[in-house]
Amino acid sequence: MGRRAREISETGLYHIVFRGINKQHIFEESVDYNKMKSILKEIKEEMKFEIYVYCFMTNHVHILLKESKRGDISLTMKRLLTKYARYYNRKYK
């Protein structure tokens, strides 16, 4: 069963949580955390959102952010997760 569709926030604030499939690790080494941070920074500059706080765990991530343009959250997350998945899949085959 798929997840419920994300509701667009009136305030633009979102607590984002994502994790590996079957709770598998998404970060194996410290360079993986750094790669996620650099991708997040790159996407932040492109999409112009604010990051209030983030927490990277071995198998999941929490991010509290505020989008600058209402409704951009889907595109923001698509870009972030696609870039990181490409990196991870290339690195770990």
Coordinates of N, CA, C and O in Angstrom, one line a residue, residues 7-92:
E7 N -0.1 16.6 2.0 CA -0.9 17.8 2.0 C 0.0 19.1 1.9 O 1.0 19.1 2.5
I8 N -0.4 20.0 1.1 CA 0.3 21.3 0.9 C 0.1 22.1 2.2 O -1.0 22.4 2.6
S9 N 1.2 22.5 2.8 CA 1.1 23.3 4.0 C 0.8 24.8 3.7 O 1.4 25.3 2.8
E10 N 0.0 25.3 4.5 CA -0.3 26.8 4.4 C 0.9 27.6 4.8 O 1.1 28.7 4.3
T11 N 1.6 27.1 5.8 CA 2.8 27.9 6.3 C 4.1 27.6 5.5 O 5.0 28.3 5.6
G12 N 4.1 26.5 4.7 CA 5.3 26.2 3.9 C 6.3 25.4 4.7 O 7.3 25.0 4.3
L13 N 5.9 25.1 6.0 CA 6.8 24.3 6.9 C 6.5 22.8 6.7 O 5.3 22.4 6.7
Y14 N 7.6 22.0 6.6 CA 7.4 20.6 6.5 C 8.4 19.8 7.4 O 9.6 20.2 7.4
H15 N 8.0 18.8 8.1 CA 8.9 17.9 8.7 C 8.9 16.7 7.8 O 8.0 15.9 7.7
I16 N 10.1 16.5 7.1 CA 10.3 15.5 6.1 C 11.0 14.3 6.8 O 12.0 14.5 7.5
V17 N 10.5 13.1 6.6 CA 11.2 11.9 7.0 C 11.3 10.9 5.9 O 10.3 10.7 5.2
F18 N 12.5 10.4 5.6 CA 12.6 9.4 4.6 C 13.6 8.3 5.1 O 14.4 8.6 5.9
R19 N 13.4 7.1 4.6 CA 14.2 6.0 5.1 C 14.5 5.0 4.0 O 13.8 5.0 3.0
G20 N 15.4 4.1 4.3 CA 15.8 3.1 3.3 C 14.6 2.0 3.3 O 13.9 1.9 4.2
I21 N 14.5 1.4 2.1 CA 13.6 0.3 2.0 C 13.8 -0.8 3.0 O 15.0 -1.2 3.2
N22 N 12.8 -1.3 3.7 CA 12.9 -2.3 4.7 C 13.9 -1.9 5.8 O 14.6 -2.7 6.4
K23 N 13.9 -0.6 6.0 CA 14.8 0.1 7.1 C 16.3 -0.2 6.8 O 17.1 -0.2 7.8
Q24 N 16.6 -0.5 5.6 CA 18.0 -0.7 5.3 C 18.8 0.6 5.4 O 18.3 1.7 5.3
H25 N 20.1 0.5 5.7 CA 20.9 1.7 5.9 C 21.0 2.5 4.6 O 21.1 1.9 3.5
I26 N 20.9 3.8 4.7 CA 21.1 4.7 3.6 C 22.5 5.4 3.6 O 22.9 6.1 2.7
F27 N 23.1 5.3 4.8 CA 24.5 5.8 5.0 C 25.3 4.7 5.5 O 25.1 4.2 6.6
E28 N 26.4 4.4 4.8 CA 27.3 3.3 5.2 C 28.6 3.9 5.8 O 29.2 3.3 6.6
E29 N 29.0 5.0 5.3 CA 30.3 5.7 5.7 C 30.0 7.2 5.9 O 29.0 7.7 5.5
S30 N 31.0 7.8 6.6 CA 30.8 9.2 6.9 C 30.8 10.0 5.6 O 30.1 11.1 5.5
V31 N 31.4 9.6 4.5 CA 31.4 10.3 3.2 C 30.0 10.3 2.7 O 29.6 11.3 2.0
D32 N 29.2 9.3 3.0 CA 27.8 9.3 2.5 C 26.9 10.4 3.2 O 26.1 11.1 2.6
Y33 N 27.2 10.6 4.5 CA 26.5 11.7 5.2 C 26.9 13.1 4.5 O 26.1 13.9 4.3
N34 N 28.2 13.2 4.3 CA 28.7 14.4 3.7 C 28.1 14.6 2.3 O 27.8 15.8 1.9
K35 N 27.9 13.6 1.5 CA 27.3 13.7 0.2 C 25.9 14.1 0.3 O 25.5 15.0 -0.5
M36 N 25.1 13.6 1.2 CA 23.8 14.0 1.4 C 23.7 15.5 1.8 O 22.9 16.3 1.3
K37 N 24.6 15.9 2.7 CA 24.7 17.4 3.0 C 25.0 18.2 1.8 O 24.4 19.3 1.7
S38 N 25.9 17.8 1.0 CA 26.3 18.6 -0.2 C 25.1 18.7 -1.2 O 24.9 19.7 -1.8
I39 N 24.4 17.6 -1.4 CA 23.3 17.6 -2.3 C 22.2 18.5 -1.7 O 21.5 19.2 -2.4
L40 N 21.9 18.4 -0.4 CA 20.9 19.2 0.2 C 21.2 20.7 0.1 O 20.4 21.5 -0.3
K41 N 22.5 21.0 0.2 CA 22.9 22.4 0.1 C 22.7 22.9 -1.4 O 22.2 24.0 -1.6
E42 N 23.1 22.0 -2.3 CA 22.9 22.3 -3.8 C 21.4 22.5 -4.1 O 21.1 23.5 -4.8
I43 N 20.6 21.7 -3.6 CA 19.1 21.8 -3.9 C 18.6 23.0 -3.2 O 17.7 23.7 -3.8
K44 N 19.0 23.3 -2.0 CA 18.6 24.5 -1.3 C 18.9 25.8 -2.1 O 18.0 26.6 -2.1
E45 N 20.0 25.8 -2.7 CA 20.4 27.0 -3.5 C 19.5 27.1 -4.7 O 19.1 28.2 -5.1
E46 N 19.2 26.0 -5.3 CA 18.4 26.0 -6.5 C 16.9 26.3 -6.2 O 16.3 27.1 -6.9
M47 N 16.4 25.7 -5.2 CA 15.0 25.9 -4.9 C 14.6 27.0 -3.9 O 13.5 27.3 -3.6
K48 N 15.7 27.5 -3.2 CA 15.5 28.7 -2.3 C 14.6 28.4 -1.1 O 13.8 29.2 -0.7
F49 N 14.8 27.2 -0.5 CA 14.0 27.0 0.7 C 15.0 27.2 1.9 O 16.2 27.2 1.8
E50 N 14.4 27.2 3.1 CA 15.1 27.4 4.3 C 15.2 26.0 5.1 O 14.2 25.3 5.1
I51 N 16.3 25.7 5.6 CA 16.5 24.5 6.4 C 16.6 25.0 7.9 O 17.5 25.7 8.2
Y52 N 15.7 24.5 8.7 CA 15.8 24.8 10.1 C 16.6 23.8 10.9 O 17.4 24.2 11.8
V53 N 16.5 22.6 10.6 CA 17.2 21.5 11.3 C 17.2 20.3 10.5 O 16.2 20.0 9.7
Y54 N 18.2 19.4 10.6 CA 18.2 18.1 10.0 C 18.9 17.1 10.9 O 19.7 17.5 11.8
C55 N 18.6 15.9 10.8 CA 19.2 14.8 11.5 C 19.3 13.6 10.6 O 18.3 13.1 10.1
F56 N 20.6 13.2 10.4 CA 20.8 12.0 9.5 C 21.2 10.9 10.4 O 22.1 10.9 11.2
M57 N 20.4 9.8 10.3 CA 20.6 8.6 11.1 C 21.1 7.5 10.1 O 21.1 7.8 8.9
T58 N 21.5 6.4 10.5 CA 22.0 5.4 9.6 C 21.0 4.9 8.5 O 21.3 4.7 7.4
N59 N 19.7 4.8 9.0 CA 18.7 4.3 8.1 C 17.6 5.3 7.8 O 16.6 4.9 7.1
H60 N 17.6 6.5 8.3 CA 16.6 7.5 8.0 C 17.1 8.9 8.2 O 18.1 9.1 8.8
V61 N 16.3 9.8 7.7 CA 16.6 11.3 7.8 C 15.4 12.0 8.2 O 14.3 11.7 7.8
H62 N 15.6 13.1 9.1 CA 14.6 14.1 9.4 C 15.1 15.4 8.9 O 16.3 15.8 9.2
I63 N 14.2 16.2 8.3 CA 14.5 17.5 7.9 C 13.3 18.4 8.2 O 12.2 18.1 7.8
L64 N 13.6 19.5 8.8 CA 12.5 20.6 9.0 C 12.9 21.7 8.1 O 13.9 22.3 8.2
L65 N 12.0 22.0 7.1 CA 12.3 23.0 6.1 C 11.1 23.9 5.8 O 9.9 23.5 6.1
K66 N 11.3 25.0 5.3 CA 10.3 25.9 4.8 C 10.5 26.2 3.4 O 11.6 26.8 3.0
E67 N 9.5 25.9 2.6 CA 9.7 26.2 1.1 C 9.4 27.7 0.9 O 8.7 28.3 1.6
S68 N 10.1 28.2 -0.2 CA 9.9 29.6 -0.5 C 8.7 29.8 -1.4 O 8.0 30.8 -1.4
K69 N 8.4 28.8 -2.3 CA 7.3 28.9 -3.2 C 6.3 27.7 -2.9 O 6.7 26.6 -2.9
R70 N 5.1 28.1 -2.6 CA 4.1 27.1 -2.2 C 4.0 26.0 -3.2 O 3.8 26.2 -4.4
G71 N 4.1 24.7 -2.7 CA 3.9 23.6 -3.5 C 5.2 23.0 -4.1 O 5.2 22.0 -4.8
D72 N 6.3 23.7 -3.8 CA 7.6 23.2 -4.3 C 8.2 22.0 -3.6 O 9.1 21.4 -4.1
I73 N 7.5 21.6 -2.5 CA 8.1 20.5 -1.7 C 8.2 19.2 -2.5 O 9.2 18.5 -2.3
S74 N 7.3 18.9 -3.3 CA 7.4 17.6 -4.1 C 8.6 17.6 -5.0 O 9.3 16.6 -5.1
L75 N 8.8 18.7 -5.7 CA 9.9 18.8 -6.6 C 11.3 18.8 -5.8 O 12.2 18.2 -6.2
T76 N 11.3 19.5 -4.7 CA 12.4 19.6 -3.9 C 12.8 18.2 -3.4 O 14.0 17.8 -3.6
M77 N 11.9 17.4 -2.9 CA 12.2 16.1 -2.4 C 12.6 15.1 -3.6 O 13.5 14.3 -3.4
K78 N 11.9 15.3 -4.7 CA 12.3 14.4 -5.9 C 13.7 14.7 -6.3 O 14.5 13.7 -6.5
R79 N 14.1 15.9 -6.3 CA 15.5 16.2 -6.7 C 16.5 15.7 -5.7 O 17.5 15.1 -6.1
L80 N 16.2 15.9 -4.4 CA 17.1 15.5 -3.4 C 17.3 14.0 -3.4 O 18.4 13.5 -3.4
L81 N 16.2 13.3 -3.4 CA 16.2 11.8 -3.2 C 16.7 11.1 -4.5 O 17.4 10.1 -4.4
T82 N 16.4 11.7 -5.7 CA 16.9 11.1 -6.9 C 18.5 11.3 -7.0 O 19.2 10.3 -7.3
K83 N 19.0 12.4 -6.6 CA 20.4 12.6 -6.7 C 21.2 11.7 -5.7 O 22.2 11.2 -6.0
Y84 N 20.6 11.6 -4.5 CA 21.3 10.8 -3.5 C 21.2 9.3 -3.9 O 22.2 8.6 -3.8
A85 N 20.0 8.9 -4.4 CA 19.9 7.5 -4.8 C 20.8 7.1 -5.9 O 21.4 6.0 -5.9
R86 N 21.0 8.0 -6.9 CA 22.0 7.8 -8.0 C 23.4 7.6 -7.4 O 24.1 6.7 -7.8
Y87 N 23.8 8.5 -6.5 CA 25.1 8.4 -5.9 C 25.2 7.1 -5.1 O 26.2 6.3 -5.3
Y88 N 24.3 6.7 -4.3 CA 24.3 5.5 -3.5 C 24.4 4.3 -4.3 O 25.2 3.4 -4.1
N89 N 23.5 4.2 -5.3 CA 23.4 3.0 -6.2 C 24.7 2.9 -7.0 O 25.2 1.7 -7.2
R90 N 25.3 3.9 -7.5 CA 26.6 3.8 -8.2 C 27.7 3.3 -7.3 O 28.5 2.5 -7.6
K91 N 27.7 3.9 -6.1 CA 28.8 3.6 -5.1 C 28.7 2.1 -4.6 O 29.7 1.4 -4.5
Y92 N 27.5 1.7 -4.3 CA 27.3 0.4 -3.6 C 26.7 -0.7 -4.6 O 26.4 -1.8 -4.2

